[in-house]
Amino acid sequence: MAIFNPFTLSGKCILITGASAGIGRAIAITCSKMGATLQITGRNAQRVNETFQLLEGNGHGYTIADLSSESDIDSLVSDMPLLDGIVHCAGIGFRKPCKMLTASDVDDVMNVNFKSAVLLQSSLLGHKKVKKNASIVFLASRAAVSPSIGNALYSASKGAIISYANCLALELAPRLIRVNCICPAMVWTDLILKGGLTKEDLEQEQLKYPLRRYGKPEDVANLAIYLLSDASSWMTGSNIDLTGGGE
């Protein structure tokens, strides 16, 4: 007798951006274990290929693309098969006090964390690459509503993504396409190790969380599986906090 599994991704084709490392890589690997056929992309050819080699199953593809380049977006979309799911993971971290911010800082962060996802999504929809009943997931952050010193631009970029996704969910609801955001607190990736604190400092800080640890990329990946699967067919316009009980 077949085991009932509402979280299976078998038969689904899913695009994951920012798949070269961290949360994006974990989501790609986990999706492949759940039966999905993947299209992954990132800027670093070596790291994207490393992710590709870790995928289970057959039929996957990868593209090296800088999503801050509209020509790279055009090339990526033109070769893309029809999609059952999209996970927008591409992003950068950034810390600088507000009084020191420059125009180039604003452009750098917003172009990668917000503009590229918006333009990619627009192109995918315009070229009719997104199937009816598909699921779109954005990696946002608790930083959008949990301010910290020096994190203004990063927080603003994630807040912008949440606001955009909420509107997109309404626009795509007639086609039964779901749009949701995952808002993690601190997750052990290279991004937090570049934030100015040492690994030892972070290991002490994580003990302040009720579950006494920061998240792992796999924790985020498992939530993404739910949002990509048919198990979440009545969920759209949601921003899900994933915090280990912390703020």
C-alpha positions as a Python dict, from the first residue, in 0.01 Angstrom:
ca = {
    (1, 'M'): (0, 0, 0),
    (2, 'A'): (133, 340, -99),
    (3, 'I'): (212, 577, 187),
    (4, 'F'): (10, 897, 182),
    (5, 'N'): (244, 1195, 157),
    (6, 'P'): (85, 1539, 110),
    (7, 'F'): (431, 1698, 106),
    (8, 'T'): (566, 1517, -197),
    (9, 'L'): (709, 1728, -479),
    (10, 'S'): (713, 1444, -728),
    (11, 'G'): (625, 1566, -1077),
    (12, 'K'): (687, 1932, -989),
    (13, 'C'): (944, 2152, -1163),
    (14, 'I'): (1086, 2416, -930),
    (15, 'L'): (1320, 2711, -984),
    (16, 'I'): (1545, 2811, -695),
    (17, 'T'): (1755, 3127, -710),
    (18, 'G'): (2056, 3183, -486),
    (19, 'A'): (2114, 2808, -483),
    (20, 'S'): (2491, 2830, -463),
    (21, 'A'): (2512, 2826, -83),
    (22, 'G'): (2333, 2853, 250),
    (23, 'I'): (1955, 2844, 259),
    (24, 'G'): (1918, 2828, -119),
    (25, 'R'): (2143, 2524, -141),
    (26, 'A'): (1961, 2350, 144),
    (27, 'I'): (1623, 2412, -19),
    (28, 'A'): (1748, 2277, -352),
    (29, 'I'): (1886, 1958, -199),
    (30, 'T'): (1577, 1898, 14),
    (31, 'C'): (1342, 1957, -281),
    (32, 'S'): (1534, 1701, -484),
    (33, 'K'): (1495, 1448, -201),
    (34, 'M'): (1119, 1511, -212),
    (35, 'G'): (1104, 1422, -582),
    (36, 'A'): (1114, 1762, -752),
    (37, 'T'): (1288, 1835, -1079),
    (38, 'L'): (1497, 2144, -1021),
    (39, 'Q'): (1625, 2444, -1211),
    (40, 'I'): (1883, 2620, -995),
    (41, 'T'): (2072, 2942, -1050),
    (42, 'G'): (2339, 3157, -887),
    (43, 'R'): (2628, 3386, -974),
    (44, 'N'): (2920, 3165, -870),
    (45, 'A'): (2973, 2886, -1124),
    (46, 'Q'): (3181, 2665, -896),
    (47, 'R'): (2937, 2679, -607),
    (48, 'V'): (2630, 2632, -826),
    (49, 'N'): (2792, 2323, -975),
    (50, 'E'): (2866, 2196, -624),
    (51, 'T'): (2497, 2227, -538),
    (52, 'F'): (2401, 2059, -864),
    (53, 'Q'): (2620, 1758, -782),
    (54, 'L'): (2443, 1719, -446),
    (55, 'L'): (2095, 1694, -596),
    (56, 'E'): (1919, 1360, -590),
    (57, 'G'): (1732, 1226, -892),
    (58, 'N'): (1758, 1313, -1260),
    (59, 'G'): (1647, 1581, -1504),
    (60, 'H'): (1779, 1883, -1312),
    (61, 'G'): (1935, 2186, -1476),
    (62, 'Y'): (2138, 2486, -1373),
    (63, 'T'): (2215, 2831, -1511),
    (64, 'I'): (2485, 3075, -1406),
    (65, 'A'): (2318, 3415, -1387),
    (66, 'D'): (2353, 3749, -1215),
    (67, 'L'): (1994, 3847, -1145),
    (68, 'S'): (2089, 4213, -1108),
    (69, 'S'): (2145, 4201, -1486),
    (70, 'E'): (1827, 4226, -1693),
    (71, 'S'): (1998, 4049, -1983),
    (72, 'D'): (2083, 3755, -1756),
    (73, 'I'): (1720, 3746, -1642),
    (74, 'D'): (1605, 3740, -2005),
    (75, 'S'): (1839, 3451, -2088),
    (76, 'L'): (1736, 3255, -1780),
    (77, 'V'): (1364, 3295, -1846),
    (78, 'S'): (1384, 3219, -2216),
    (79, 'D'): (1527, 2871, -2146),
    (80, 'M'): (1306, 2797, -1845),
    (81, 'P'): (1055, 2511, -1860),
    (82, 'L'): (705, 2555, -1719),
    (83, 'L'): (727, 2589, -1342),
    (84, 'D'): (520, 2448, -1056),
    (85, 'G'): (720, 2639, -798),
    (86, 'I'): (967, 2924, -753),
    (87, 'V'): (1182, 3001, -449),
    (88, 'H'): (1346, 3343, -449),
    (89, 'C'): (1653, 3296, -226),
    (90, 'A'): (1911, 3521, -392),
    (91, 'G'): (2023, 3796, -158),
    (92, 'I'): (2307, 3967, 24),
    (93, 'G'): (2364, 4082, 380),
    (94, 'F'): (2473, 4436, 461),
    (95, 'R'): (2545, 4637, 776),
    (96, 'K'): (2630, 5004, 799),
    (97, 'P'): (2499, 5281, 1026),
    (98, 'C'): (2227, 5498, 873),
    (99, 'K'): (2437, 5815, 886),
    (100, 'M'): (2703, 5652, 666),
    (101, 'L'): (2480, 5515, 390),
    (102, 'T'): (2547, 5622, 32),
    (103, 'A'): (2347, 5609, -290),
    (104, 'S'): (2557, 5316, -411),
    (105, 'D'): (2484, 5124, -87),
    (106, 'V'): (2111, 5166, -144),
    (107, 'D'): (2140, 5055, -506),
    (108, 'D'): (2360, 4754, -423),
    (109, 'V'): (2130, 4614, -155),
    (110, 'M'): (1795, 4693, -313),
    (111, 'N'): (1904, 4572, -659),
    (112, 'V'): (1997, 4227, -529),
    (113, 'N'): (1747, 4178, -246),
    (114, 'F'): (1441, 4338, -402),
    (115, 'K'): (1464, 4459, -762),
    (116, 'S'): (1610, 4140, -908),
    (117, 'A'): (1337, 3921, -758),
    (118, 'V'): (1063, 4155, -876),
    (119, 'L'): (1197, 4173, -1232),
    (120, 'L'): (1259, 3798, -1252),
    (121, 'Q'): (909, 3724, -1128),
    (122, 'S'): (760, 3974, -1372),
    (123, 'S'): (947, 3815, -1661),
    (124, 'L'): (843, 3463, -1563),
    (125, 'L'): (480, 3567, -1551),
    (126, 'G'): (502, 3771, -1870),
    (127, 'H'): (648, 3477, -2059),
    (128, 'K'): (382, 3243, -1914),
    (129, 'K'): (635, 3020, -1742),
    (130, 'V'): (431, 2977, -1422),
    (131, 'K'): (163, 2709, -1418),
    (132, 'K'): (-181, 2741, -1266),
    (133, 'N'): (-177, 2617, -903),
    (134, 'A'): (194, 2696, -871),
    (135, 'S'): (357, 2814, -549),
    (136, 'I'): (592, 3114, -520),
    (137, 'V'): (807, 3151, -207),
    (138, 'F'): (1016, 3453, -109),
    (139, 'L'): (1292, 3435, 152),
    (140, 'A'): (1232, 3746, 359),
    (141, 'S'): (1351, 3797, 716),
    (142, 'R'): (1243, 3883, 1067),
    (143, 'A'): (1475, 4179, 1023),
    (144, 'A'): (1191, 4353, 839),
    (145, 'V'): (1011, 4408, 1171),
    (146, 'S'): (1292, 4350, 1421),
    (147, 'P'): (1531, 4647, 1394),
    (148, 'S'): (1897, 4632, 1485),
    (149, 'I'): (2174, 4889, 1462),
    (150, 'G'): (2337, 4902, 1121),
    (151, 'N'): (2079, 4679, 957),
    (152, 'A'): (1852, 4947, 807),
    (153, 'L'): (1909, 4875, 437),
    (154, 'Y'): (1888, 4497, 472),
    (155, 'S'): (1574, 4528, 684),
    (156, 'A'): (1418, 4769, 435),
    (157, 'S'): (1490, 4537, 143),
    (158, 'K'): (1317, 4247, 318),
    (159, 'G'): (1023, 4465, 418),
    (160, 'A'): (987, 4564, 54),
    (161, 'I'): (981, 4200, -53),
    (162, 'I'): (705, 4121, 197),
    (163, 'S'): (490, 4413, 79),
    (164, 'Y'): (544, 4315, -284),
    (165, 'A'): (461, 3949, -218),
    (166, 'N'): (138, 4041, -39),
    (167, 'C'): (19, 4231, -346),
    (168, 'L'): (138, 3960, -584),
    (169, 'A'): (-64, 3704, -389),
    (170, 'L'): (-385, 3899, -458),
    (171, 'E'): (-307, 3942, -826),
    (172, 'L'): (-233, 3573, -882),
    (173, 'A'): (-512, 3428, -669),
    (174, 'P'): (-753, 3399, -966),
    (175, 'R'): (-507, 3151, -1119),
    (176, 'L'): (-478, 2970, -784),
    (177, 'I'): (-107, 3058, -771),
    (178, 'R'): (2, 3092, -409),
    (179, 'V'): (256, 3349, -285),
    (180, 'N'): (408, 3332, 61),
    (181, 'C'): (714, 3457, 250),
    (182, 'I'): (940, 3281, 496),
    (183, 'C'): (1078, 3518, 760),
    (184, 'P'): (1363, 3348, 946),
    (185, 'A'): (1543, 3489, 1246),
    (186, 'M'): (1914, 3409, 1272),
    (187, 'V'): (2022, 3109, 1064),
    (188, 'W'): (2372, 2963, 1053),
    (189, 'T'): (2496, 3070, 709),
    (190, 'D'): (2794, 3265, 576),
    (191, 'L'): (2580, 3581, 591),
    (192, 'I'): (2568, 3597, 969),
    (193, 'L'): (2938, 3516, 996),
    (194, 'K'): (3007, 3832, 795),
    (195, 'G'): (2799, 4050, 1028),
    (196, 'G'): (3085, 4159, 1252),
    (197, 'L'): (3048, 3913, 1541),
    (198, 'T'): (3276, 3613, 1587),
    (199, 'K'): (3146, 3257, 1571),
    (200, 'E'): (3206, 3232, 1946),
    (201, 'D'): (2997, 3547, 2007),
    (202, 'L'): (2715, 3408, 1795),
    (203, 'E'): (2723, 3074, 1976),
    (204, 'Q'): (2666, 3258, 2302),
    (205, 'E'): (2396, 3484, 2156),
    (206, 'Q'): (2195, 3189, 2022),
    (207, 'L'): (2146, 3062, 2378),
    (208, 'K'): (1909, 3355, 2433),
    (209, 'Y'): (1659, 3193, 2194),
    (210, 'P'): (1393, 2984, 2375),
    (211, 'L'): (1502, 2677, 2179),
    (212, 'R'): (1863, 2774, 2258),
    (213, 'R'): (1994, 2769, 1905),
    (214, 'Y'): (1989, 2958, 1579),
    (215, 'G'): (1825, 2793, 1282),
    (216, 'K'): (1993, 2565, 1032),
    (217, 'P'): (1940, 2602, 657),
    (218, 'E'): (1758, 2269, 667),
    (219, 'D'): (1501, 2415, 908),
    (220, 'V'): (1410, 2673, 647),
    (221, 'A'): (1416, 2413, 370),
    (222, 'N'): (1158, 2197, 546),
    (223, 'L'): (918, 2491, 569),
    (224, 'A'): (976, 2565, 200),
    (225, 'I'): (879, 2206, 120),
    (226, 'Y'): (542, 2260, 287),
    (227, 'L'): (481, 2584, 96),
    (228, 'L'): (578, 2426, -237),
    (229, 'S'): (369, 2115, -185),
    (230, 'D'): (-3, 2066, -229),
    (231, 'A'): (-30, 2046, 152),
    (232, 'S'): (-36, 2429, 155),
    (233, 'S'): (-300, 2467, -116),
    (234, 'W'): (-508, 2700, 107),
    (235, 'M'): (-222, 2926, 210),
    (236, 'T'): (-138, 3247, 28),
    (237, 'G'): (-40, 3598, 129),
    (238, 'S'): (120, 3465, 448),
    (239, 'N'): (448, 3573, 605),
    (240, 'I'): (565, 3291, 825),
    (241, 'D'): (801, 3364, 1113),
    (242, 'L'): (1062, 3095, 1178),
    (243, 'T'): (1242, 3201, 1492),
    (244, 'G'): (1314, 2926, 1741),
    (245, 'G'): (1085, 3120, 1973),
    (246, 'G'): (1296, 3438, 1953),
    (247, 'E'): (1212, 3783, 1824),
}
